[in-house]
């Protein structure tokens, strides 16, 4: 995985049944910032596991946030400890974020404290929704 994924006009990426595994999913998620117009991604039957699903969904949410002007981020799924760290590490890409909807996250106290302790890295944040965390 030495090459950088770059596709500024790519809108659909279908990798179904390629069995790329978790490491490739993580690599792909890391490079979503270079695929700003991606709207459809199919990773069915790829053995990426729960952590792979979490980082892909977070990366896509951040990509969507950036594409829409970088002001609203919606993360509506259980992300666990690994996902919380991955999310916080991506705050640098969404410095203009004003609204963070983080509902139905089903996170534990440890993950909640980790995310909240790093909210200061989002200097323009005005609204934080933690409904049913």
PDB file of C-alpha atoms in Angstrom:
ATOM      1  CA  UNK A   1       0.000   0.000   0.000  1.00  0.00           C
ATOM      2  CA  UNK A   2       2.681   2.462  -0.947  1.00  0.00           C
ATOM      3  CA  UNK A   3       0.669   4.451  -3.479  1.00  0.00           C
ATOM      4  CA  UNK A   4      -1.529   7.351  -2.514  1.00  0.00           C
ATOM      5  CA  UNK A   5      -5.179   7.117  -3.495  1.00  0.00           C
ATOM      6  CA  UNK A   6      -6.125  10.257  -5.380  1.00  0.00           C
ATOM      7  CA  UNK A   7      -9.330  10.686  -7.327  1.00  0.00           C
ATOM      8  CA  UNK A   8     -10.727  14.209  -7.189  1.00  0.00           C
ATOM      9  CA  UNK A   9     -13.598  13.341  -9.553  1.00  0.00           C
ATOM     10  CA  UNK A  10     -14.319   9.797  -8.329  1.00  0.00           C
ATOM     11  CA  UNK A  11     -17.900   9.504  -7.080  1.00  0.00           C
ATOM     12  CA  UNK A  12     -18.463   5.728  -6.851  1.00  0.00           C
ATOM     13  CA  UNK A  13     -16.019   3.099  -5.635  1.00  0.00           C
ATOM     14  CA  UNK A  14     -17.139  -0.539  -5.774  1.00  0.00           C
ATOM     15  CA  UNK A  15     -14.763  -2.988  -4.088  1.00  0.00           C
ATOM     16  CA  UNK A  16     -17.344  -5.687  -3.338  1.00  0.00           C
ATOM     17  CA  UNK A  17     -15.977  -9.208  -2.779  1.00  0.00           C
ATOM     18  CA  UNK A  18     -12.319  -8.232  -3.045  1.00  0.00           C
ATOM     19  CA  UNK A  19     -11.549  -9.362   0.533  1.00  0.00           C
ATOM     20  CA  UNK A  20      -9.300  -6.377   1.096  1.00  0.00           C
ATOM     21  CA  UNK A  21      -9.227  -6.879   4.876  1.00  0.00           C
ATOM     22  CA  UNK A  22      -8.864  -4.407   7.706  1.00  0.00           C
ATOM     23  CA  UNK A  23      -5.426  -2.950   6.818  1.00  0.00           C
ATOM     24  CA  UNK A  24      -6.523  -1.979   3.326  1.00  0.00           C
ATOM     25  CA  UNK A  25      -9.762  -0.498   4.708  1.00  0.00           C
ATOM     26  CA  UNK A  26      -7.732   1.620   7.130  1.00  0.00           C
ATOM     27  CA  UNK A  27      -5.463   2.723   4.273  1.00  0.00           C
ATOM     28  CA  UNK A  28      -8.474   3.640   2.160  1.00  0.00           C
ATOM     29  CA  UNK A  29     -10.092   5.579   5.012  1.00  0.00           C
ATOM     30  CA  UNK A  30      -6.889   7.532   5.550  1.00  0.00           C
ATOM     31  CA  UNK A  31      -6.920   8.627   1.915  1.00  0.00           C
ATOM     32  CA  UNK A  32     -10.589   9.661   1.669  1.00  0.00           C
ATOM     33  CA  UNK A  33      -9.439  13.271   1.973  1.00  0.00           C
ATOM     34  CA  UNK A  34      -7.998  12.876  -1.543  1.00  0.00           C
ATOM     35  CA  UNK A  35     -11.354  11.639  -2.900  1.00  0.00           C
ATOM     36  CA  UNK A  36     -13.539  14.639  -2.006  1.00  0.00           C
ATOM     37  CA  UNK A  37     -16.474  13.788  -4.287  1.00  0.00           C
ATOM     38  CA  UNK A  38     -16.931  10.170  -3.208  1.00  0.00           C
ATOM     39  CA  UNK A  39     -20.617   9.588  -2.505  1.00  0.00           C
ATOM     40  CA  UNK A  40     -20.987   5.812  -2.944  1.00  0.00           C
ATOM     41  CA  UNK A  41     -18.717   3.138  -1.515  1.00  0.00           C
ATOM     42  CA  UNK A  42     -19.397  -0.599  -1.615  1.00  0.00           C
ATOM     43  CA  UNK A  43     -17.203  -2.706   0.660  1.00  0.00           C
ATOM     44  CA  UNK A  44     -19.502  -5.718   1.032  1.00  0.00           C
ATOM     45  CA  UNK A  45     -17.744  -9.064   1.541  1.00  0.00           C
ATOM     46  CA  UNK A  46     -14.300  -7.676   2.299  1.00  0.00           C
ATOM     47  CA  UNK A  47     -13.526  -9.026   5.784  1.00  0.00           C
ATOM     48  CA  UNK A  48     -12.744  -5.599   7.212  1.00  0.00           C
ATOM     49  CA  UNK A  49     -14.270  -6.363  10.620  1.00  0.00           C
ATOM     50  CA  UNK A  50     -16.040  -4.050  13.049  1.00  0.00           C
ATOM     51  CA  UNK A  51     -13.092  -1.659  13.455  1.00  0.00           C
ATOM     52  CA  UNK A  52     -12.783  -1.447   9.686  1.00  0.00           C
ATOM     53  CA  UNK A  53     -16.463  -0.581   9.373  1.00  0.00           C
ATOM     54  CA  UNK A  54     -16.123   2.055  12.078  1.00  0.00           C
ATOM     55  CA  UNK A  55     -13.190   3.871  10.490  1.00  0.00           C
ATOM     56  CA  UNK A  56     -14.724   3.747   7.021  1.00  0.00           C
ATOM     57  CA  UNK A  57     -17.972   5.254   8.322  1.00  0.00           C
ATOM     58  CA  UNK A  58     -16.152   7.954  10.280  1.00  0.00           C
ATOM     59  CA  UNK A  59     -13.943   8.783   7.299  1.00  0.00           C
ATOM     60  CA  UNK A  60     -16.970   9.019   5.017  1.00  0.00           C
ATOM     61  CA  UNK A  61     -18.774  11.253   7.521  1.00  0.00           C
ATOM     62  CA  UNK A  62     -15.750  13.545   7.688  1.00  0.00           C
ATOM     63  CA  UNK A  63     -15.465  13.541   3.895  1.00  0.00           C
ATOM     64  CA  UNK A  64     -19.134  14.505   3.613  1.00  0.00           C
ATOM     65  CA  UNK A  65     -18.587  17.224   6.211  1.00  0.00           C
ATOM     66  CA  UNK A  66     -15.659  18.674   4.266  1.00  0.00           C
ATOM     67  CA  UNK A  67     -17.575  18.480   0.974  1.00  0.00           C
ATOM     68  CA  UNK A  68     -20.468  20.456   2.462  1.00  0.00           C
ATOM     69  CA  UNK A  69     -18.278  23.279   3.706  1.00  0.00           C
ATOM     70  CA  UNK A  70     -16.945  21.600   6.817  1.00  0.00           C
ATOM     71  CA  UNK A  71     -19.504  22.906   9.269  1.00  0.00           C
ATOM     72  CA  UNK A  72     -21.647  19.853  10.194  1.00  0.00           C
ATOM     73  CA  UNK A  73     -20.451  16.372  11.161  1.00  0.00           C
ATOM     74  CA  UNK A  74     -22.896  13.523  11.774  1.00  0.00           C
ATOM     75  CA  UNK A  75     -21.670  10.315  13.408  1.00  0.00           C
ATOM     76  CA  UNK A  76     -24.645   8.136  14.292  1.00  0.00           C
ATOM     77  CA  UNK A  77     -23.313   4.720  15.200  1.00  0.00           C
ATOM     78  CA  UNK A  78     -21.524   2.815  17.911  1.00  0.00           C
ATOM     79  CA  UNK A  79     -17.803   3.500  17.435  1.00  0.00           C
ATOM     80  CA  UNK A  80     -16.113   2.020  20.482  1.00  0.00           C
ATOM     81  CA  UNK A  81     -12.694   2.882  21.860  1.00  0.00           C
ATOM     82  CA  UNK A  82     -10.855   2.483  18.575  1.00  0.00           C
ATOM     83  CA  UNK A  83     -13.351   4.642  16.699  1.00  0.00           C
ATOM     84  CA  UNK A  84     -13.187   7.380  19.342  1.00  0.00           C
ATOM     85  CA  UNK A  85      -9.421   7.651  18.915  1.00  0.00           C
ATOM     86  CA  UNK A  86      -9.682   7.541  15.134  1.00  0.00           C
ATOM     87  CA  UNK A  87     -12.326  10.291  15.188  1.00  0.00           C
ATOM     88  CA  UNK A  88     -10.308  12.597  17.456  1.00  0.00           C
ATOM     89  CA  UNK A  89      -7.221  12.084  15.291  1.00  0.00           C
ATOM     90  CA  UNK A  90      -9.239  13.396  12.322  1.00  0.00           C
ATOM     91  CA  UNK A  91     -10.342  16.629  14.027  1.00  0.00           C
ATOM     92  CA  UNK A  92      -7.475  18.416  12.252  1.00  0.00           C
ATOM     93  CA  UNK A  93      -9.320  17.997   8.939  1.00  0.00           C
ATOM     94  CA  UNK A  94     -12.497  19.697  10.147  1.00  0.00           C
ATOM     95  CA  UNK A  95     -11.290  22.860  11.856  1.00  0.00           C
ATOM     96  CA  UNK A  96     -14.331  24.806  10.593  1.00  0.00           C
ATOM     97  CA  UNK A  97     -16.763  22.405  12.268  1.00  0.00           C
ATOM     98  CA  UNK A  98     -19.628  24.244  13.953  1.00  0.00           C
ATOM     99  CA  UNK A  99     -22.116  21.410  14.634  1.00  0.00           C
ATOM    100  CA  UNK A 100     -21.151  17.928  15.809  1.00  0.00           C
ATOM    101  CA  UNK A 101     -24.067  15.457  15.923  1.00  0.00           C
ATOM    102  CA  UNK A 102     -22.848  12.426  17.815  1.00  0.00           C
ATOM    103  CA  UNK A 103     -26.016  10.558  18.656  1.00  0.00           C
ATOM    104  CA  UNK A 104     -26.756   6.892  19.289  1.00  0.00           C
ATOM    105  CA  UNK A 105     -23.025   6.364  19.692  1.00  0.00           C
ATOM    106  CA  UNK A 106     -23.406   3.810  22.462  1.00  0.00           C
ATOM    107  CA  UNK A 107     -19.958   4.656  23.773  1.00  0.00           C
ATOM    108  CA  UNK A 108     -18.604   3.970  27.203  1.00  0.00           C
ATOM    109  CA  UNK A 109     -17.416   6.467  29.775  1.00  0.00           C
ATOM    110  CA  UNK A 110     -13.789   6.108  28.658  1.00  0.00           C
ATOM    111  CA  UNK A 111     -14.584   6.912  25.010  1.00  0.00           C
ATOM    112  CA  UNK A 112     -16.901   9.756  25.994  1.00  0.00           C
ATOM    113  CA  UNK A 113     -14.214  11.374  28.161  1.00  0.00           C
ATOM    114  CA  UNK A 114     -11.612  10.928  25.426  1.00  0.00           C
ATOM    115  CA  UNK A 115     -13.723  12.706  22.805  1.00  0.00           C
ATOM    116  CA  UNK A 116     -14.867  15.501  25.126  1.00  0.00           C
ATOM    117  CA  UNK A 117     -11.312  16.102  26.359  1.00  0.00           C
ATOM    118  CA  UNK A 118     -10.280  16.815  22.768  1.00  0.00           C
ATOM    119  CA  UNK A 119     -13.217  19.035  21.762  1.00  0.00           C
ATOM    120  CA  UNK A 120     -10.941  22.058  22.237  1.00  0.00           C
ATOM    121  CA  UNK A 121      -9.261  20.994  18.970  1.00  0.00           C
ATOM    122  CA  UNK A 122     -12.426  22.167  17.192  1.00  0.00           C
ATOM    123  CA  UNK A 123     -12.126  25.939  17.704  1.00  0.00           C
ATOM    124  CA  UNK A 124     -15.304  26.890  15.803  1.00  0.00           C
ATOM    125  CA  UNK A 125     -17.632  24.324  17.398  1.00  0.00           C
ATOM    126  CA  UNK A 126     -20.888  25.924  18.533  1.00  0.00           C
ATOM    127  CA  UNK A 127     -23.242  22.935  18.909  1.00  0.00           C
ATOM    128  CA  UNK A 128     -22.509  19.464  20.249  1.00  0.00           C
ATOM    129  CA  UNK A 129     -25.309  16.872  20.190  1.00  0.00           C
ATOM    130  CA  UNK A 130     -24.603  13.868  22.424  1.00  0.00           C
ATOM    131  CA  UNK A 131     -28.154  12.526  22.414  1.00  0.00           C
ATOM    132  CA  UNK A 132     -28.377   8.961  23.742  1.00  0.00           C
ATOM    133  CA  UNK A 133     -24.623   8.480  23.904  1.00  0.00           C
TER     134      UNK A 133
END
